[in-house]
Short mmCIF file of C-alpha atoms in Angstrom, two decimals:
data_model
loop_
_atom_site.label_atom_id
_atom_site.label_comp_id
_atom_site.label_asym_id
_atom_site.label_seq_id
_atom_site.Cartn_x
_atom_site.Cartn_y
_atom_site.Cartn_z
CA UNK A 24 -10.94 -18.69 -61.04
CA UNK A 25 -13.78 -19.85 -59.08
CA UNK A 26 -17.19 -17.91 -58.92
CA UNK A 27 -17.63 -16.98 -55.18
CA UNK A 28 -20.58 -15.15 -53.26
CA UNK A 29 -20.23 -13.08 -50.22
CA UNK A 30 -24.12 -12.64 -48.37
CA UNK A 31 -23.76 -10.10 -45.94
CA UNK A 32 -27.25 -7.88 -45.32
CA UNK A 33 -25.21 -4.95 -43.88
CA UNK A 34 -22.91 -4.63 -46.99
CA UNK A 35 -24.19 -1.58 -48.24
CA UNK A 36 -24.25 0.07 -44.47
CA UNK A 37 -21.91 3.00 -43.28
CA UNK A 38 -19.28 2.46 -40.57
CA UNK A 39 -20.26 -1.06 -40.33
CA UNK A 40 -17.27 -3.34 -39.81
CA UNK A 41 -18.17 -6.45 -41.08
CA UNK A 42 -19.47 -4.36 -44.27
CA UNK A 43 -15.92 -3.15 -44.58
CA UNK A 44 -14.74 -6.87 -44.50
CA UNK A 45 -16.90 -7.99 -47.17
CA UNK A 46 -15.88 -5.14 -49.18
CA UNK A 47 -12.36 -5.78 -48.50
CA UNK A 48 -12.58 -9.53 -48.79
CA UNK A 49 -14.38 -9.15 -51.97
CA UNK A 50 -12.29 -7.16 -53.68
CA UNK A 51 -8.80 -9.28 -52.26
CA UNK A 52 -10.46 -12.55 -53.79
CA UNK A 53 -11.50 -10.39 -57.28
CA UNK A 54 -7.37 -9.12 -57.61
CA UNK A 55 -6.96 -12.53 -57.81
CA UNK A 56 -9.38 -13.25 -60.83
CA UNK A 57 -11.88 -14.57 -59.07
CA UNK A 58 -15.76 -13.69 -60.16
CA UNK A 59 -16.97 -11.96 -56.96
CA UNK A 60 -20.46 -11.46 -55.95
CA UNK A 61 -21.49 -9.26 -52.72
CA UNK A 62 -25.41 -9.82 -51.91
CA UNK A 63 -26.53 -7.51 -49.68
CA UNK A 64 -29.68 -5.89 -49.02
CA UNK A 65 -30.84 -2.32 -50.25
CA UNK A 66 -29.15 -0.41 -52.68
CA UNK A 67 -25.36 -0.84 -53.20
CA UNK A 68 -22.41 0.06 -55.89
CA UNK A 69 -22.69 -2.49 -58.68
CA UNK A 70 -18.64 -3.49 -59.77
CA UNK A 71 -17.25 -1.41 -56.77
CA UNK A 72 -13.80 -2.77 -56.46
CA UNK A 73 -13.80 -5.59 -59.23
CA UNK A 74 -16.86 -7.29 -57.59
CA UNK A 75 -20.29 -6.94 -58.28
CA UNK A 76 -23.20 -5.96 -55.79
CA UNK A 77 -26.84 -7.92 -56.00
CA UNK A 78 -29.69 -6.51 -53.91
CA UNK A 79 -30.95 -9.70 -52.55
CA UNK A 80 -33.16 -8.56 -50.57
CA UNK A 81 -35.23 -6.14 -52.23
CA UNK A 82 -38.18 -5.27 -50.05
CA UNK A 83 -38.46 -8.22 -47.55
CA UNK A 84 -37.92 -7.66 -44.36
CA UNK A 85 -34.33 -8.39 -43.01
CA UNK A 86 -35.52 -11.81 -41.54
CA UNK A 87 -37.01 -12.99 -44.56
CA UNK A 88 -34.39 -14.96 -46.48
CA UNK A 89 -35.98 -16.36 -49.73
CA UNK A 90 -34.14 -13.58 -51.67
CA UNK A 91 -31.20 -14.17 -50.73
CA UNK A 92 -31.23 -18.35 -51.02
CA UNK A 93 -33.10 -17.15 -54.82
CA UNK A 94 -29.94 -15.25 -55.45
CA UNK A 95 -27.92 -17.93 -54.64
CA UNK A 96 -30.07 -20.59 -56.85
CA UNK A 97 -29.68 -18.12 -59.77
CA UNK A 98 -25.64 -17.65 -59.33
CA UNK A 99 -25.40 -21.11 -58.37
CA UNK A 100 -21.55 -19.98 -57.07
CA UNK A 101 -18.55 -22.39 -56.23
CA UNK A 102 -18.67 -21.11 -52.93
CA UNK A 103 -21.02 -19.24 -50.80
CA UNK A 104 -19.50 -17.10 -47.92
CA UNK A 105 -22.05 -16.10 -45.38
CA UNK A 106 -21.18 -12.82 -43.20
CA UNK A 107 -22.78 -13.58 -39.57
CA UNK A 108 -23.31 -11.69 -36.77
CA UNK A 109 -26.63 -12.00 -35.34
CA UNK A 110 -27.82 -8.72 -35.46
CA UNK A 111 -27.36 -8.59 -38.86
CA UNK A 112 -30.43 -10.55 -39.37
CA UNK A 113 -33.13 -9.34 -37.29
CA UNK A 114 -34.40 -6.83 -34.65
CA UNK A 115 -32.31 -7.99 -31.23
CA UNK A 116 -30.25 -10.86 -33.53
CA UNK A 117 -33.70 -12.72 -33.62
CA UNK A 118 -34.30 -14.52 -37.46
CA UNK A 119 -35.99 -17.81 -37.19
CA UNK A 120 -35.53 -18.34 -40.86
CA UNK A 121 -31.42 -18.78 -39.99
CA UNK A 122 -31.79 -22.10 -38.68
CA UNK A 123 -33.10 -23.54 -41.71
CA UNK A 124 -30.86 -21.41 -43.76
CA UNK A 125 -28.27 -24.05 -44.82
CA UNK A 126 -30.89 -26.98 -45.66
CA UNK A 127 -32.59 -24.61 -48.15
CA UNK A 128 -28.87 -23.31 -49.99
CA UNK A 129 -28.59 -26.68 -50.52
CA UNK A 130 -31.39 -27.47 -52.07
CA UNK A 131 -31.27 -24.17 -54.38
CA UNK A 132 -27.64 -25.05 -55.31
CA UNK A 133 -26.58 -28.41 -54.96
CA UNK A 134 -23.05 -27.60 -56.22
CA UNK A 135 -22.58 -24.83 -54.52
CA UNK A 136 -19.93 -25.15 -50.78
CA UNK A 137 -20.89 -23.22 -48.02
CA UNK A 138 -18.99 -21.37 -45.94
CA UNK A 139 -20.10 -19.65 -42.13
CA UNK A 140 -17.28 -16.60 -41.27
CA UNK A 141 -18.80 -15.79 -37.85
CA UNK A 142 -17.65 -12.61 -36.73
CA UNK A 143 -20.04 -12.67 -33.50
CA UNK A 144 -21.44 -15.68 -32.10
CA UNK A 145 -24.22 -14.91 -29.43
CA UNK A 146 -24.87 -12.98 -26.02
CA UNK A 147 -24.24 -13.93 -22.69
CA UNK A 148 -26.86 -15.49 -20.29
CA UNK A 149 -26.32 -12.71 -17.48
CA UNK A 150 -29.84 -11.52 -17.65
CA UNK A 151 -33.50 -12.81 -18.13
CA UNK A 152 -33.65 -10.63 -21.52
CA UNK A 153 -30.32 -12.15 -22.46
CA UNK A 154 -31.22 -15.38 -21.60
CA UNK A 155 -34.01 -15.54 -23.72
CA UNK A 156 -31.89 -13.91 -26.56
CA UNK A 157 -29.02 -16.25 -26.10
CA UNK A 158 -31.56 -19.27 -26.39
CA UNK A 159 -32.36 -17.99 -30.02
CA UNK A 160 -28.94 -16.76 -30.97
CA UNK A 161 -27.44 -19.82 -30.01
CA UNK A 162 -30.07 -21.79 -31.79
CA UNK A 163 -29.68 -20.07 -34.66
CA UNK A 164 -25.87 -20.16 -35.02
CA UNK A 165 -25.60 -23.93 -33.76
CA UNK A 166 -27.97 -24.86 -36.91
CA UNK A 167 -26.25 -22.40 -39.53
CA UNK A 168 -22.75 -24.14 -37.83
CA UNK A 169 -23.97 -27.96 -38.24
CA UNK A 170 -25.50 -27.16 -41.84
CA UNK A 171 -22.24 -25.19 -43.43
CA UNK A 172 -19.32 -27.42 -45.52
CA UNK A 173 -17.17 -24.87 -43.45
CA UNK A 174 -16.65 -22.59 -40.31
CA UNK A 175 -14.16 -20.06 -39.87
CA UNK A 176 -14.21 -17.34 -36.91
CA UNK A 177 -12.05 -14.69 -35.82
CA UNK A 178 -11.12 -15.32 -32.31
CA UNK A 179 -10.54 -17.66 -29.45
CA UNK A 180 -14.42 -17.02 -27.75
CA UNK A 181 -15.72 -18.20 -31.31
CA UNK A 182 -13.87 -21.16 -31.70
CA UNK A 183 -14.65 -22.24 -28.49
CA UNK A 184 -18.52 -21.82 -28.79
CA UNK A 185 -18.65 -22.97 -32.33
CA UNK A 186 -16.21 -25.71 -31.72
CA UNK A 187 -19.37 -26.99 -28.97
CA UNK A 188 -21.55 -27.41 -32.26
CA UNK A 189 -19.07 -28.85 -35.07
CA UNK A 190 -15.44 -29.32 -36.04
CA UNK A 191 -13.25 -28.49 -37.42
CA UNK A 192 -13.36 -24.62 -37.12
CA UNK A 193 -10.87 -22.08 -38.93
CA UNK A 194 -9.66 -19.42 -37.32
CA UNK A 195 -9.33 -16.08 -39.39
CA UNK A 196 -8.62 -12.96 -37.61
CA UNK A 197 -10.19 -9.83 -38.84
CA UNK A 198 -7.46 -7.33 -40.87
CA UNK A 199 -6.95 -3.74 -41.12
CA UNK A 200 -10.02 -2.08 -42.89
CA UNK A 201 -8.10 0.91 -43.55
CA UNK A 202 -5.63 0.70 -46.24
CA UNK A 203 -2.37 2.26 -45.66
CA UNK A 204 -0.39 5.32 -47.72
CA UNK A 205 2.30 4.97 -47.83
CA UNK A 206 3.37 8.21 -46.12
CA UNK A 207 5.66 9.14 -43.56
CA UNK A 208 4.60 11.00 -39.97
CA UNK A 209 6.15 14.23 -41.08
CA UNK A 210 3.90 14.25 -44.34
CA UNK A 211 1.01 13.22 -43.08
CA UNK A 212 0.93 15.65 -39.85
CA UNK A 213 1.49 18.50 -42.23
CA UNK A 214 -1.59 17.29 -44.48
CA UNK A 215 -3.69 17.13 -41.46
CA UNK A 216 -2.69 20.13 -40.30
CA UNK A 217 -0.82 18.97 -37.06
CA UNK A 218 1.98 20.16 -35.15
CA UNK A 219 5.37 18.85 -36.10
CA UNK A 220 6.11 18.18 -32.72
CA UNK A 221 3.34 17.43 -30.56
CA UNK A 222 2.78 14.15 -29.09
CA UNK A 223 -0.40 12.12 -30.47
CA UNK A 224 -2.55 9.67 -29.03
CA UNK A 225 -4.90 7.79 -31.20
CA UNK A 226 -8.32 6.24 -30.73
CA UNK A 227 -9.74 4.85 -33.40
CA UNK A 228 -13.45 3.15 -33.55
CA UNK A 229 -16.57 2.77 -31.15
CA UNK A 230 -16.63 4.25 -27.60
CA UNK A 231 -18.24 1.78 -25.53
CA UNK A 232 -18.48 2.77 -21.72
CA UNK A 233 -15.22 0.10 -21.05
CA UNK A 234 -13.04 2.27 -23.81
CA UNK A 235 -13.94 5.59 -22.42
CA UNK A 236 -13.23 4.48 -18.66
CA UNK A 237 -10.06 2.97 -19.69
CA UNK A 238 -8.86 5.54 -22.32
CA UNK A 239 -9.58 8.55 -20.27
CA UNK A 240 -7.68 6.70 -17.16
CA UNK A 241 -4.72 6.60 -20.00
CA UNK A 242 -4.78 9.98 -21.39
CA UNK A 243 -5.12 11.28 -17.31
CA UNK A 244 -1.95 9.54 -16.48
CA UNK A 245 0.30 10.34 -20.04
CA UNK A 246 -1.07 14.55 -19.49
CA UNK A 247 0.62 14.14 -16.05
CA UNK A 248 3.39 13.11 -17.02
CA UNK A 249 4.29 14.72 -20.73
CA UNK A 250 1.62 17.00 -22.41
CA UNK A 251 -0.40 14.85 -24.99
CA UNK A 252 -3.11 15.64 -27.53
CA UNK A 253 -6.00 13.20 -28.48
CA UNK A 254 -6.74 12.68 -32.19
CA UNK A 255 -10.10 10.64 -32.52
CA UNK A 256 -11.33 9.23 -35.59
CA UNK A 257 -14.76 7.19 -35.95
CA UNK A 258 -18.21 8.14 -35.59
CA UNK A 259 -18.37 9.43 -31.85
CA UNK A 260 -17.08 12.43 -31.86
CA UNK A 261 -19.16 14.11 -29.01
CA UNK A 262 -18.05 11.54 -26.80
CA UNK A 263 -14.43 11.42 -27.47
CA UNK A 264 -14.89 15.55 -27.01
CA UNK A 265 -16.19 14.75 -23.23
CA UNK A 266 -13.48 12.11 -22.69
CA UNK A 267 -10.59 14.47 -23.98
CA UNK A 268 -12.49 16.95 -21.46
CA UNK A 269 -12.57 14.72 -17.93
CA UNK A 270 -8.48 14.05 -19.29
CA UNK A 271 -8.01 17.43 -19.58
CA UNK A 272 -6.04 16.67 -22.99
CA UNK A 273 -6.91 18.90 -26.29
CA UNK A 274 -8.57 16.74 -29.34
CA UNK A 275 -9.01 16.68 -32.61
CA UNK A 276 -11.43 14.75 -34.30
CA UNK A 277 -12.19 13.08 -37.81
CA UNK A 278 -15.92 12.17 -38.20
CA UNK A 279 -16.98 9.70 -40.97
CA UNK A 280 -13.62 10.08 -42.08
CA UNK A 281 -12.58 8.54 -45.71
CA UNK A 282 -10.20 5.49 -45.98
CA UNK A 283 -7.41 7.98 -47.18
CA UNK A 284 -8.22 10.27 -44.19
CA UNK A 285 -7.84 7.64 -41.26
CA UNK A 286 -4.68 6.19 -42.58
CA UNK A 287 -3.31 10.01 -42.54
CA UNK A 288 -4.61 9.71 -39.05
CA UNK A 289 -3.17 6.38 -38.09
CA UNK A 290 0.10 7.30 -39.66
CA UNK A 291 0.34 10.97 -37.61
CA UNK A 292 0.05 9.36 -34.59
CA UNK A 293 2.54 8.46 -32.05
CA UNK A 294 0.90 5.76 -30.35
CA UNK A 295 -2.57 4.27 -30.26
CA UNK A 296 -4.74 3.81 -27.25
CA UNK A 297 -6.97 0.85 -27.98
CA UNK A 298 -8.84 -0.83 -25.20
CA UNK A 299 -11.77 -3.22 -25.67
CA UNK A 300 -14.37 -4.08 -23.14
CA UNK A 301 -13.39 -7.74 -23.64
CA UNK A 302 -9.71 -7.14 -24.22
CA UNK A 303 -8.14 -7.49 -27.38
CA UNK A 304 -9.22 -10.32 -29.99
CA UNK A 305 -9.15 -11.23 -33.20
CA UNK A 306 -11.96 -10.12 -34.09
CA UNK A 307 -10.83 -6.10 -33.32
CA UNK A 308 -10.44 -4.73 -36.61
CA UNK A 309 -9.63 -0.70 -35.27
CA UNK A 310 -6.49 -2.84 -33.06
CA UNK A 311 -5.63 -4.24 -36.92
CA UNK A 312 -5.83 -1.27 -38.45
CA UNK A 313 -3.27 0.17 -35.75
CA UNK A 314 -0.96 -2.28 -36.47
CA UNK A 315 -0.93 -2.57 -40.16
CA UNK A 316 0.52 1.10 -40.04
CA UNK A 317 3.26 -0.05 -37.12
CA UNK A 318 1.42 2.28 -34.73
CA UNK A 319 2.71 1.44 -31.59
CA UNK A 320 -0.38 0.36 -29.72
CA UNK A 321 -1.54 -0.50 -25.76
CA UNK A 322 -4.51 -2.57 -25.72
CA UNK A 323 -5.80 -4.87 -22.85
CA UNK A 324 -5.77 -8.25 -21.95
CA UNK A 325 -8.63 -10.15 -21.27
CA UNK A 326 -9.73 -13.83 -20.64
CA UNK A 327 -10.07 -14.43 -24.17
CA UNK A 328 -7.27 -12.60 -25.71
CA UNK A 329 -5.88 -14.74 -28.79
CA UNK A 330 -2.20 -16.31 -28.32
CA UNK A 331 -0.68 -14.52 -31.91
CA UNK A 332 -1.43 -11.44 -29.64
CA UNK A 333 0.56 -12.53 -26.77
CA UNK A 334 2.93 -13.56 -29.13
CA UNK A 335 3.19 -10.15 -30.70
CA UNK A 336 3.07 -8.64 -26.82
CA UNK A 337 5.88 -10.96 -25.90
CA UNK A 338 8.15 -9.74 -29.23
CA UNK A 339 7.99 -6.18 -28.21
CA UNK A 340 5.42 -5.29 -31.04
CA UNK A 341 2.39 -3.94 -29.14
CA UNK A 342 2.05 -3.29 -25.61
CA UNK A 343 -0.47 -5.56 -23.85
CA UNK A 344 -1.70 -4.80 -20.29
CA UNK A 345 -4.19 -5.63 -17.95
CA UNK A 346 -7.87 -4.17 -17.60
CA UNK A 347 -7.98 -2.36 -14.18
CA UNK A 348 -7.79 1.53 -15.03
CA UNK A 349 -4.90 2.19 -13.06
CA UNK A 350 -2.84 -0.67 -14.43
CA UNK A 351 -3.60 0.11 -18.04
CA UNK A 352 -2.93 4.13 -17.41
CA UNK A 353 0.37 3.46 -16.31
CA UNK A 354 1.59 1.12 -19.41
CA UNK A 355 -0.29 4.00 -21.64
CA UNK A 356 1.77 6.41 -19.81
CA UNK A 357 4.82 3.92 -19.89
CA UNK A 358 4.82 3.71 -23.60
CA UNK A 359 3.63 7.41 -24.43
CA UNK A 360 7.22 8.60 -22.36
CA UNK A 361 9.38 5.83 -23.95
CA UNK A 362 10.31 6.85 -27.53
CA UNK A 363 13.01 4.46 -28.50
CA UNK A 364 10.38 1.61 -26.79
CA UNK A 365 8.17 3.13 -29.54
CA UNK A 366 10.38 3.10 -32.21
CA UNK A 367 11.25 -0.61 -31.46
CA UNK A 368 7.66 -1.33 -32.12
CA UNK A 369 7.36 -0.04 -35.22
CA UNK A 370 10.68 -2.10 -36.19
CA UNK A 371 9.04 -5.11 -34.91
CA UNK A 372 5.90 -4.35 -36.70
CA UNK A 373 7.99 -3.90 -39.68
CA UNK A 374 10.38 -7.01 -39.26
CA UNK A 375 7.43 -9.19 -41.08
CA UNK A 376 8.30 -11.40 -37.78
CA UNK A 377 5.69 -10.82 -36.28
CA UNK A 378 1.80 -12.10 -37.34
CA UNK A 379 -0.70 -9.83 -37.97
CA UNK A 380 -4.10 -10.28 -39.65
CA UNK A 381 -3.58 -9.56 -43.43
CA UNK A 382 -5.93 -9.61 -46.51
CA UNK A 383 -3.87 -12.35 -48.09
CA UNK A 384 -4.24 -14.50 -45.23
CA UNK A 385 -7.65 -14.11 -45.40
CA UNK A 386 -8.30 -14.42 -49.10
CA UNK A 387 -5.91 -17.44 -48.87
CA UNK A 388 -8.41 -19.40 -45.99
CA UNK A 389 -11.14 -18.85 -48.49
CA UNK A 390 -9.65 -20.14 -51.26
CA UNK A 391 -8.76 -23.06 -49.23
CA UNK A 392 -12.06 -23.80 -49.38
CA UNK A 393 -13.16 -24.15 -52.75
CA UNK A 394 -14.66 -27.40 -54.32
CA UNK A 395 -11.60 -29.33 -54.49
CA UNK A 396 -12.10 -29.75 -58.35
CA UNK A 397 -12.46 -25.89 -58.30
CA UNK A 398 -8.98 -25.56 -56.70
CA UNK A 399 -7.12 -27.71 -59.32
#
């Protein structure tokens, strides 16, 4: 048994993917018998899911990290996992104290091993304003990566960018943040009040403009071939209804849904339409949730799509299309109109032969970075 702290200032924020990741990881490690604390900012639920929650910021501004350092010093964990994305630690991702954080932690808790889990890296310098942000964000990330004992990230972009600062960098894709219920499609639809014989396409998560464009094209093309209805689960209800209206399809929205309702939605759908602005990758928890629910899914290939997803596509476990709207729409329609192919995708995902992200693998990655004396 080890004492493990997981730090993330947004740990108590609703509808935050990294907050969900923090809670699920803490729970997975607690289930293995470890003594786990989540160090967040603001009020939280202590001992929720078998771990303790500690407000490590109190009334301090989010950029101030002395409360976090003090909490680690007081607890002296065997391992500290720093959950990281720039904007969680400061306005516009500006948090100068990050550059000295690892050195301060080393002085405060000399026996603690540190692990940086980088969920995001930094903005790309495409404009003057973004170039300024890139300058300080890349500096912050470089200092954290070089100062940590271990570094892991969740996608090829992170591996490449952080690999310029330090080596080795571990690869740990994000698993589903929605526990899968043991329920079949018929019973899930009945509980949600959905028709048994309709074709449902689910869209899960945040709707940015790229997702709206590609999904609208996909729903329009599917509707031309076969009647389809949209189920949306997430927080962008107005955008989902507008998207469905533009595509000419009925919509069912589940806004602020509980984990249970979200699982019912994913269990009830015939397919998932899940494109991303930069293509599918290991950092996409919404895609992981669809795959965890054995849901036939069409997503899009990007320049940095991770190879485990390419291999899953090659094995017939998901449809990986190009990002051009008409091409993506055609791929979505092909999947929507091919029930045998969808059934084969579900079988491929159920077989265990296709790698998808899991909490067991994530907990294994954390345990592998415990101090050798603790692992022994």
